PDB file of C-alpha atoms in Angstrom:
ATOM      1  CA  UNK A 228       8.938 -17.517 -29.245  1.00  0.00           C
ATOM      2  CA  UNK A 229      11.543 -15.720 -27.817  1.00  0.00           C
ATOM      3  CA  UNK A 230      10.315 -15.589 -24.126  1.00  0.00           C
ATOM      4  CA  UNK A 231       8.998 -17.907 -21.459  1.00  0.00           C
ATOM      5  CA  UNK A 232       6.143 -18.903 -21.547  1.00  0.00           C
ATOM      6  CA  UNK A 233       2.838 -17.674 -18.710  1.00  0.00           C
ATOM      7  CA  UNK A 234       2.793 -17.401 -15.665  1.00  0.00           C
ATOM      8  CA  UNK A 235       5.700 -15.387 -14.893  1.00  0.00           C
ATOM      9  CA  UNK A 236       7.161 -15.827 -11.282  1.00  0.00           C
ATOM     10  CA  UNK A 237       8.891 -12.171 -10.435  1.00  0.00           C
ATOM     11  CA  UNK A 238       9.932 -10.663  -7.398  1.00  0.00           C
ATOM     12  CA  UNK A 239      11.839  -7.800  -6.022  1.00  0.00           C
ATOM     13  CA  UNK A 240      10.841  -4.331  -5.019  1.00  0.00           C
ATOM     14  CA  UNK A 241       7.862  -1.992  -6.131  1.00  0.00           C
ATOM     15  CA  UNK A 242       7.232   2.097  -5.050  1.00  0.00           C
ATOM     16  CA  UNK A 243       3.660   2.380  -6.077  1.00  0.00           C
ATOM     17  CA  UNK A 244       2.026   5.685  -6.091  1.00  0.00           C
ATOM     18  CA  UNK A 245      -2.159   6.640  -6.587  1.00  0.00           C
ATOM     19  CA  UNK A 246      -3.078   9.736  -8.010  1.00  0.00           C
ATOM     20  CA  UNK A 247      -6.071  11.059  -8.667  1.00  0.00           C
ATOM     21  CA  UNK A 248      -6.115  12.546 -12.391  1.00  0.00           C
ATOM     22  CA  UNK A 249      -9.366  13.971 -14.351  1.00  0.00           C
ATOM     23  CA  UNK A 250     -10.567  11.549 -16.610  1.00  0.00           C
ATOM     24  CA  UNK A 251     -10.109  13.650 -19.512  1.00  0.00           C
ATOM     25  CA  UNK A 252      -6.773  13.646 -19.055  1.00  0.00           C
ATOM     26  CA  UNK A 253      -6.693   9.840 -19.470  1.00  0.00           C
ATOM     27  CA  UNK A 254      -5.358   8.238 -22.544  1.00  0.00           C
ATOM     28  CA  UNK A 255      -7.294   5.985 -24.546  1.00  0.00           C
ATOM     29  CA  UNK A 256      -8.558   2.876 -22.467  1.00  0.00           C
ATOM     30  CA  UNK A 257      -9.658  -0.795 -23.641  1.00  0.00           C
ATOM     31  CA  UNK A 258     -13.288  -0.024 -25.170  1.00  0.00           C
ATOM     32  CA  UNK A 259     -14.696  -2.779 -23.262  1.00  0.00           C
ATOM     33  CA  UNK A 260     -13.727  -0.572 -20.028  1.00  0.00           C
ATOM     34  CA  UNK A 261     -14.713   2.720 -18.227  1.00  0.00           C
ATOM     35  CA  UNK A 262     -12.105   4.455 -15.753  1.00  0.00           C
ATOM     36  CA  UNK A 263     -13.442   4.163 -12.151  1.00  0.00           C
ATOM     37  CA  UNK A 264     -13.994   7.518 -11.198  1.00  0.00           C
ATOM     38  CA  UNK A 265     -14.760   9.903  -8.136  1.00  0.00           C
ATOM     39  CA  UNK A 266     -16.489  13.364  -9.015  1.00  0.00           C
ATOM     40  CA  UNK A 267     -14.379  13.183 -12.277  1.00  0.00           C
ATOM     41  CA  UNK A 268     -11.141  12.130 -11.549  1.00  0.00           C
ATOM     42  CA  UNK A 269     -10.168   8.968 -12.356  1.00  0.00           C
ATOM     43  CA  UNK A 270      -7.765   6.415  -9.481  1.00  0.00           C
ATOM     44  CA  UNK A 271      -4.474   6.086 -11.655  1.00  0.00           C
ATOM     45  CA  UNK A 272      -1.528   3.663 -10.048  1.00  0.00           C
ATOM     46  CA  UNK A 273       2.755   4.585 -11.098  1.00  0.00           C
ATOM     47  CA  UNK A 274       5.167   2.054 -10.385  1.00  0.00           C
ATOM     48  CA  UNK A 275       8.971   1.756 -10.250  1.00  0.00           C
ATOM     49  CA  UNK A 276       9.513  -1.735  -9.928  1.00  0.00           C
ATOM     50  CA  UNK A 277      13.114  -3.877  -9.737  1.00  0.00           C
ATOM     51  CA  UNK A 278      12.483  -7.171 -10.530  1.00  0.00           C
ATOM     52  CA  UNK A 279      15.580  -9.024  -9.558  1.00  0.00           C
ATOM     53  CA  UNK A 280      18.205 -11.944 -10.304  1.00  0.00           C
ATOM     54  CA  UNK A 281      16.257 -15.578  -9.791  1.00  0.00           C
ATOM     55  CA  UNK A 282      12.857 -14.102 -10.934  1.00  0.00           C
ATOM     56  CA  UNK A 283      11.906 -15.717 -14.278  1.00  0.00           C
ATOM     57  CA  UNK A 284      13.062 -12.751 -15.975  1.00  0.00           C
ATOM     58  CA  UNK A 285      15.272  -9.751 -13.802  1.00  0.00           C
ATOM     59  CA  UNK A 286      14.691  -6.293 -14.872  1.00  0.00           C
ATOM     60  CA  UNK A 287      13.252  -2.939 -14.559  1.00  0.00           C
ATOM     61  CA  UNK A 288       9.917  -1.528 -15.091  1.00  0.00           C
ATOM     62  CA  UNK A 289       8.064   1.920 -14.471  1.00  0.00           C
ATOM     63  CA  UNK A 290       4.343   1.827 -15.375  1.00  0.00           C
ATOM     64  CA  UNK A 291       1.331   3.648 -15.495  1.00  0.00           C
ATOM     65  CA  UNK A 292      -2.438   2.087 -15.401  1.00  0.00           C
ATOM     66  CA  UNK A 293      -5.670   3.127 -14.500  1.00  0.00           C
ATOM     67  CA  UNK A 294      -8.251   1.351 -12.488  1.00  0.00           C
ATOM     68  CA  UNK A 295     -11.129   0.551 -14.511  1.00  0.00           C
ATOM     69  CA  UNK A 296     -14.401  -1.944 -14.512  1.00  0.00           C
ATOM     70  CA  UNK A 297     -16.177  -3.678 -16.795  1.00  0.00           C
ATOM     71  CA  UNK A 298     -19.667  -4.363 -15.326  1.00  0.00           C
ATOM     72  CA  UNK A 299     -18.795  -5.272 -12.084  1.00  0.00           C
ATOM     73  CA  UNK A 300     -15.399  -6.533 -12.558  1.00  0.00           C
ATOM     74  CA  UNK A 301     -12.547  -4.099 -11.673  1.00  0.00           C
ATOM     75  CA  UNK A 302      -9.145  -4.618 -12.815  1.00  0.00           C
ATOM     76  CA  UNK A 303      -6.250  -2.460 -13.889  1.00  0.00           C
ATOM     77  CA  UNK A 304      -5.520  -0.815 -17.381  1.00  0.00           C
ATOM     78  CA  UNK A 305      -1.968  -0.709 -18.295  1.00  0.00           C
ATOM     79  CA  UNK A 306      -1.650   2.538 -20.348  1.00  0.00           C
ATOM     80  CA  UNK A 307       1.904   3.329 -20.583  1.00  0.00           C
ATOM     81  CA  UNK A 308       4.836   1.003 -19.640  1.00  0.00           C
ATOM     82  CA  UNK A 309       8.489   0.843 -19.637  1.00  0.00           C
ATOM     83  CA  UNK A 310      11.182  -1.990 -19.671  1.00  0.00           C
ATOM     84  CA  UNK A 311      14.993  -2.843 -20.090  1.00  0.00           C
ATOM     85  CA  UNK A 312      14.545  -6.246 -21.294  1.00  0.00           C
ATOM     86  CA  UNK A 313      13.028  -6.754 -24.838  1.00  0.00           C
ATOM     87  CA  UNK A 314      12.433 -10.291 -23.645  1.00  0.00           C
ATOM     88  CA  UNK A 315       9.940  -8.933 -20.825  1.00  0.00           C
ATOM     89  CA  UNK A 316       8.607  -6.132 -23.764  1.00  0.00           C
ATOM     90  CA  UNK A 317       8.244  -9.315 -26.729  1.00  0.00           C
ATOM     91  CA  UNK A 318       6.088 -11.364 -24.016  1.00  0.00           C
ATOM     92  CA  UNK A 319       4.312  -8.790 -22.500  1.00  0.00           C
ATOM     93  CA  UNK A 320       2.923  -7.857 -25.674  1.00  0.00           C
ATOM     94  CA  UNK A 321       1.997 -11.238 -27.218  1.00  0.00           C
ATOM     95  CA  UNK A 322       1.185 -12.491 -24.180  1.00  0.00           C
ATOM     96  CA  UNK A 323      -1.131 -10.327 -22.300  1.00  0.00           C
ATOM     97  CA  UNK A 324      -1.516  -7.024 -24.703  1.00  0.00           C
ATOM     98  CA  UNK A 325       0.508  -4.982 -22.318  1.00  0.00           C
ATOM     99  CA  UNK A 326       2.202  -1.508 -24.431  1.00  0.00           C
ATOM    100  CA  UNK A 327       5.732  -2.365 -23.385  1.00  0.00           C
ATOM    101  CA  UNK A 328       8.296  -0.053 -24.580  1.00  0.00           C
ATOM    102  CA  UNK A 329      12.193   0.085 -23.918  1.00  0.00           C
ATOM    103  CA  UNK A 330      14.180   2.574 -21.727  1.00  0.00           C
ATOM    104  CA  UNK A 331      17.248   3.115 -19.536  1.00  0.00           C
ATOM    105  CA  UNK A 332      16.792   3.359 -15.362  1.00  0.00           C
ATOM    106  CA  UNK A 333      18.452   4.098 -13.120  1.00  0.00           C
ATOM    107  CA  UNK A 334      17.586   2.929  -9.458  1.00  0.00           C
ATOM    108  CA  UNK A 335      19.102   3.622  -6.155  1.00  0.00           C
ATOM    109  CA  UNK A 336      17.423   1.674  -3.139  1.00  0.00           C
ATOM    110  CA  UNK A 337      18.887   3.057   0.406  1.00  0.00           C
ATOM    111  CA  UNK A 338      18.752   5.181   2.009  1.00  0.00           C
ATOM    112  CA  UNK A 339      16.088   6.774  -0.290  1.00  0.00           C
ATOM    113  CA  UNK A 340      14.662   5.374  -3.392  1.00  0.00           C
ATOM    114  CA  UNK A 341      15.230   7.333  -6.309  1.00  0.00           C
ATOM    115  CA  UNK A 342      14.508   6.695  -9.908  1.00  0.00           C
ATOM    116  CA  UNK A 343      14.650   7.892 -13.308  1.00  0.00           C
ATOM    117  CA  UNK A 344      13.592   6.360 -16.753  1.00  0.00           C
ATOM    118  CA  UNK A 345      14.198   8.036 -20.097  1.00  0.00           C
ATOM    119  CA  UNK A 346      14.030   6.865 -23.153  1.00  0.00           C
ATOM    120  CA  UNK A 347      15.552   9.372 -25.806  1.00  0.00           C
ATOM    121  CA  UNK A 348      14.751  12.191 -22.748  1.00  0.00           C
ATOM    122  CA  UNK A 349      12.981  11.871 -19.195  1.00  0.00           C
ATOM    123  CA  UNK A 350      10.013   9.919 -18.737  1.00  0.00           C
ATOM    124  CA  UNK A 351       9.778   9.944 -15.008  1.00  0.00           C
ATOM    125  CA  UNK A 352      11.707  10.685 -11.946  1.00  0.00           C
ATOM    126  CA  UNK A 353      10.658   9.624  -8.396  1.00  0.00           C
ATOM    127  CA  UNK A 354      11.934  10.071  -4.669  1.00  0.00           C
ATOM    128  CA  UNK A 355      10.226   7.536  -2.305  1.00  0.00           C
ATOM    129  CA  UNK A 356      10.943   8.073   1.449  1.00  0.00           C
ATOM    130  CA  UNK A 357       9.641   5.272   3.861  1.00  0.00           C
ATOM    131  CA  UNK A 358       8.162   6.391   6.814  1.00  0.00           C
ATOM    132  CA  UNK A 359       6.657   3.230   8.697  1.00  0.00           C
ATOM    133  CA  UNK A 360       8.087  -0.336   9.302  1.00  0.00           C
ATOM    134  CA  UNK A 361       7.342  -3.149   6.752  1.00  0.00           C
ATOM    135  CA  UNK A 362       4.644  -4.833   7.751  1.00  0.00           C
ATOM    136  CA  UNK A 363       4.139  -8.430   5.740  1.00  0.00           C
ATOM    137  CA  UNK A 364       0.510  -8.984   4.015  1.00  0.00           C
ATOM    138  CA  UNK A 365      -1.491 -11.192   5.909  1.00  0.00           C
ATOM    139  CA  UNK A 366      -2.608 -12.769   2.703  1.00  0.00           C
ATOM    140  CA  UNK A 367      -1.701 -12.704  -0.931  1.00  0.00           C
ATOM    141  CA  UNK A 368      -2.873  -9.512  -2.598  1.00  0.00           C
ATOM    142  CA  UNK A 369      -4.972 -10.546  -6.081  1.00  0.00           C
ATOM    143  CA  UNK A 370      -6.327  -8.604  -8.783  1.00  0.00           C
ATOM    144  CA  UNK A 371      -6.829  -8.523 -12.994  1.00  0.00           C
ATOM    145  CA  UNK A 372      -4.695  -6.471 -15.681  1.00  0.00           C
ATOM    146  CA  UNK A 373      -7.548  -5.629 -18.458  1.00  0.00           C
ATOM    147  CA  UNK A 374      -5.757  -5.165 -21.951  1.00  0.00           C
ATOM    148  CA  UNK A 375      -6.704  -5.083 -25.854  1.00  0.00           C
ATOM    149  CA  UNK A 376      -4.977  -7.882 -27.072  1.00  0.00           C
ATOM    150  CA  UNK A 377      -6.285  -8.991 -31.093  1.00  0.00           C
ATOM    151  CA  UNK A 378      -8.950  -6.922 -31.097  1.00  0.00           C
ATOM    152  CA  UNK A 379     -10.281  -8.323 -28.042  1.00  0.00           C
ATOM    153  CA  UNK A 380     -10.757  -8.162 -23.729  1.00  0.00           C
ATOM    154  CA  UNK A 381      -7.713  -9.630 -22.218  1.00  0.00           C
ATOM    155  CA  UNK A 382      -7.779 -10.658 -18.692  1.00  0.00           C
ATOM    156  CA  UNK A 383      -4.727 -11.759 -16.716  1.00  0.00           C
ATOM    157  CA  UNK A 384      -4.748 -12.492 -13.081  1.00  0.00           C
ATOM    158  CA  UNK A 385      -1.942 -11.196 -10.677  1.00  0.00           C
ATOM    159  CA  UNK A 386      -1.562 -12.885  -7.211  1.00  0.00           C
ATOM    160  CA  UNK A 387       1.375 -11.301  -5.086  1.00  0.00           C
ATOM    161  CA  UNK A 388       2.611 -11.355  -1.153  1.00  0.00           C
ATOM    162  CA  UNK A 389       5.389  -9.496   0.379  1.00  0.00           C
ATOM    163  CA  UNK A 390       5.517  -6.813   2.834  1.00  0.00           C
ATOM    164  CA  UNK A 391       4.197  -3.144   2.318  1.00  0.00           C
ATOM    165  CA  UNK A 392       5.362  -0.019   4.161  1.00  0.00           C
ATOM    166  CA  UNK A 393       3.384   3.692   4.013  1.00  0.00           C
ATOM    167  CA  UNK A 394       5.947   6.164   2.033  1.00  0.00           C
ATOM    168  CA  UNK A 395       6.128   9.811   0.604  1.00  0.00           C
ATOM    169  CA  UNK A 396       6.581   9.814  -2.556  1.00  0.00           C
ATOM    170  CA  UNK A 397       7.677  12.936  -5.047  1.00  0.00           C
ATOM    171  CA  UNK A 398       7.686  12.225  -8.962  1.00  0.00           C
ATOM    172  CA  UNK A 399       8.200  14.531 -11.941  1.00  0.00           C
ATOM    173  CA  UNK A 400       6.667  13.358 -15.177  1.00  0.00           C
ATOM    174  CA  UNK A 401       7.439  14.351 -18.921  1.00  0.00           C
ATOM    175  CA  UNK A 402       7.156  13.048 -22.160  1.00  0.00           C
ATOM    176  CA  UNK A 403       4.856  10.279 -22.879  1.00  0.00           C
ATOM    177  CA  UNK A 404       3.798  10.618 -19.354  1.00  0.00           C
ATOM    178  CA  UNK A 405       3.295  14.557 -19.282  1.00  0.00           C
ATOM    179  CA  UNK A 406      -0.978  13.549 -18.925  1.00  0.00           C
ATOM    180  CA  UNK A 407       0.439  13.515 -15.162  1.00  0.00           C
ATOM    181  CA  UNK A 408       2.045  16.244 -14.728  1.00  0.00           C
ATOM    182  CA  UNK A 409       0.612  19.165 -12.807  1.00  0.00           C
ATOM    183  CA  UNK A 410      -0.958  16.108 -10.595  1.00  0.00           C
ATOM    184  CA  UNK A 411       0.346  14.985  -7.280  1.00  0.00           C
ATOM    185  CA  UNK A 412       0.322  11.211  -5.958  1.00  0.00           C
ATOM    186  CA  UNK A 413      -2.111  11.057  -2.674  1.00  0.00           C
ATOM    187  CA  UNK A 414      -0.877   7.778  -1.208  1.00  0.00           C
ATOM    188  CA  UNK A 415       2.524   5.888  -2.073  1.00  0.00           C
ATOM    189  CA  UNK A 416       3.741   2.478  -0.630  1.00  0.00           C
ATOM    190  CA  UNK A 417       7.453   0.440  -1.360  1.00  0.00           C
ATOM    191  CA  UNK A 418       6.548  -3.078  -1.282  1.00  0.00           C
ATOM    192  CA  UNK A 419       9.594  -4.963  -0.131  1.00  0.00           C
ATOM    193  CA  UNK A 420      10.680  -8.527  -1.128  1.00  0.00           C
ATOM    194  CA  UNK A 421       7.466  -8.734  -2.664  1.00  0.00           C
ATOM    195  CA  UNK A 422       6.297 -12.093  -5.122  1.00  0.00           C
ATOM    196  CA  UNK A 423       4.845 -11.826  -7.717  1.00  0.00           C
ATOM    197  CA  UNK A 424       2.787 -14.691 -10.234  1.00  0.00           C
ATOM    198  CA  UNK A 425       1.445 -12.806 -13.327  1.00  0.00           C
ATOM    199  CA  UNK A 426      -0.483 -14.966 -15.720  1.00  0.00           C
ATOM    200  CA  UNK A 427      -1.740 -17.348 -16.906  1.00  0.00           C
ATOM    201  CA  UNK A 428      -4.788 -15.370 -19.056  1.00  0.00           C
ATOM    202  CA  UNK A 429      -8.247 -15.885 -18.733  1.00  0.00           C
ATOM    203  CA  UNK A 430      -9.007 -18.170 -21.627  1.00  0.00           C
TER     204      UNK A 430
END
């Protein structure tokens, strides 16, 4: 086993955008899952995140989930996800199920966040400008990550605090991510100096 071990203790900074996309647009979910949905458009969460130096493991990450339920639990439903570790892609795939692939980023922080991924051409590129003070959570946020993972339901808990501040975000989309494009994010935060404890699975 080439990586550490669940939980994972990460932190850094996140730009997380919502978007609402229509659900056939989606790709293919866990089959133990439906995508939460509002008059046919399903909530769908992208991420730049910088995990940095004394997390368990520092890198980078973009994502792309969807939030889904099963019954009455909700979680989120990592469809398409991006790293520059292949420690962080080798564990997040035996551990939890998660699709990592590899790619290159490139992240500026201040004045205005911009990023880019690509892998052998553009995955995403996004411009998040904050526009309110960073306020801290008054309590650690929690929620579930719902993945295949041997053939069956895997449920991993996330529990995270830091501080959140409101944001306009812009992002272009292509390749394996081009189910986006023609969509527009309706909400985007940057959490700053966020923590993050991801694991251990629901046995």
């Amino acid at each position: 086993m080439d990586y550490p071990d669940e939980p994972w203790d990460l932190h850094g900074h996140g730009y997380v955008s919502l978007w609402l996309v229509p659900v056939r647009s989606l790709p293919a979910l866990p089959p133990e899952v439906t995508a939460v949905s509002l008059f046919g458009k399903a909530i769908v969460a992208t991420a730049f995140v910088d995990y940095l130096p004394g997390s368990l493991l520092p890198y980078h990450e973009l994502l792309a989930g969807v939030l889904v339920r099963q019954g009455r639990r909700v979680g989120l439903s990592i469809t398409d996800i991006w790293v520059d570790s292949p420690t962080s892609r080798d564990g997040g795939r035996e551990l939890w199920g998660i699709p990592k692939e590899l790619a290159e980023f490139k992240l500026v922080h201040e004045p205005t966040f911009t990023g880019t991924a690509s892998d052998s051409s553009l995955l995403a590129e996004a411009e998040v400008r904050p526009v309110t003070p960073g306020l801290p959570l008054p309590f650690p946020v929690t929620g579930t990550v719902l993945q295949t993972l041997h053939d069956e339901l895997a449920r991993t808990p996330v529990r995270a605090r830091g501080r959140i501040r409101w944001a306009n975000g812009r992002w272009r989309t292509a390749g394996s991510l081009s189910w986006l494009t023609g969509n527009r994010p309706f909400a985007t935060v940057k959490a700053e100096d966020f923590e993050l404890r991801f694991g251990p699975r629901a046995r």
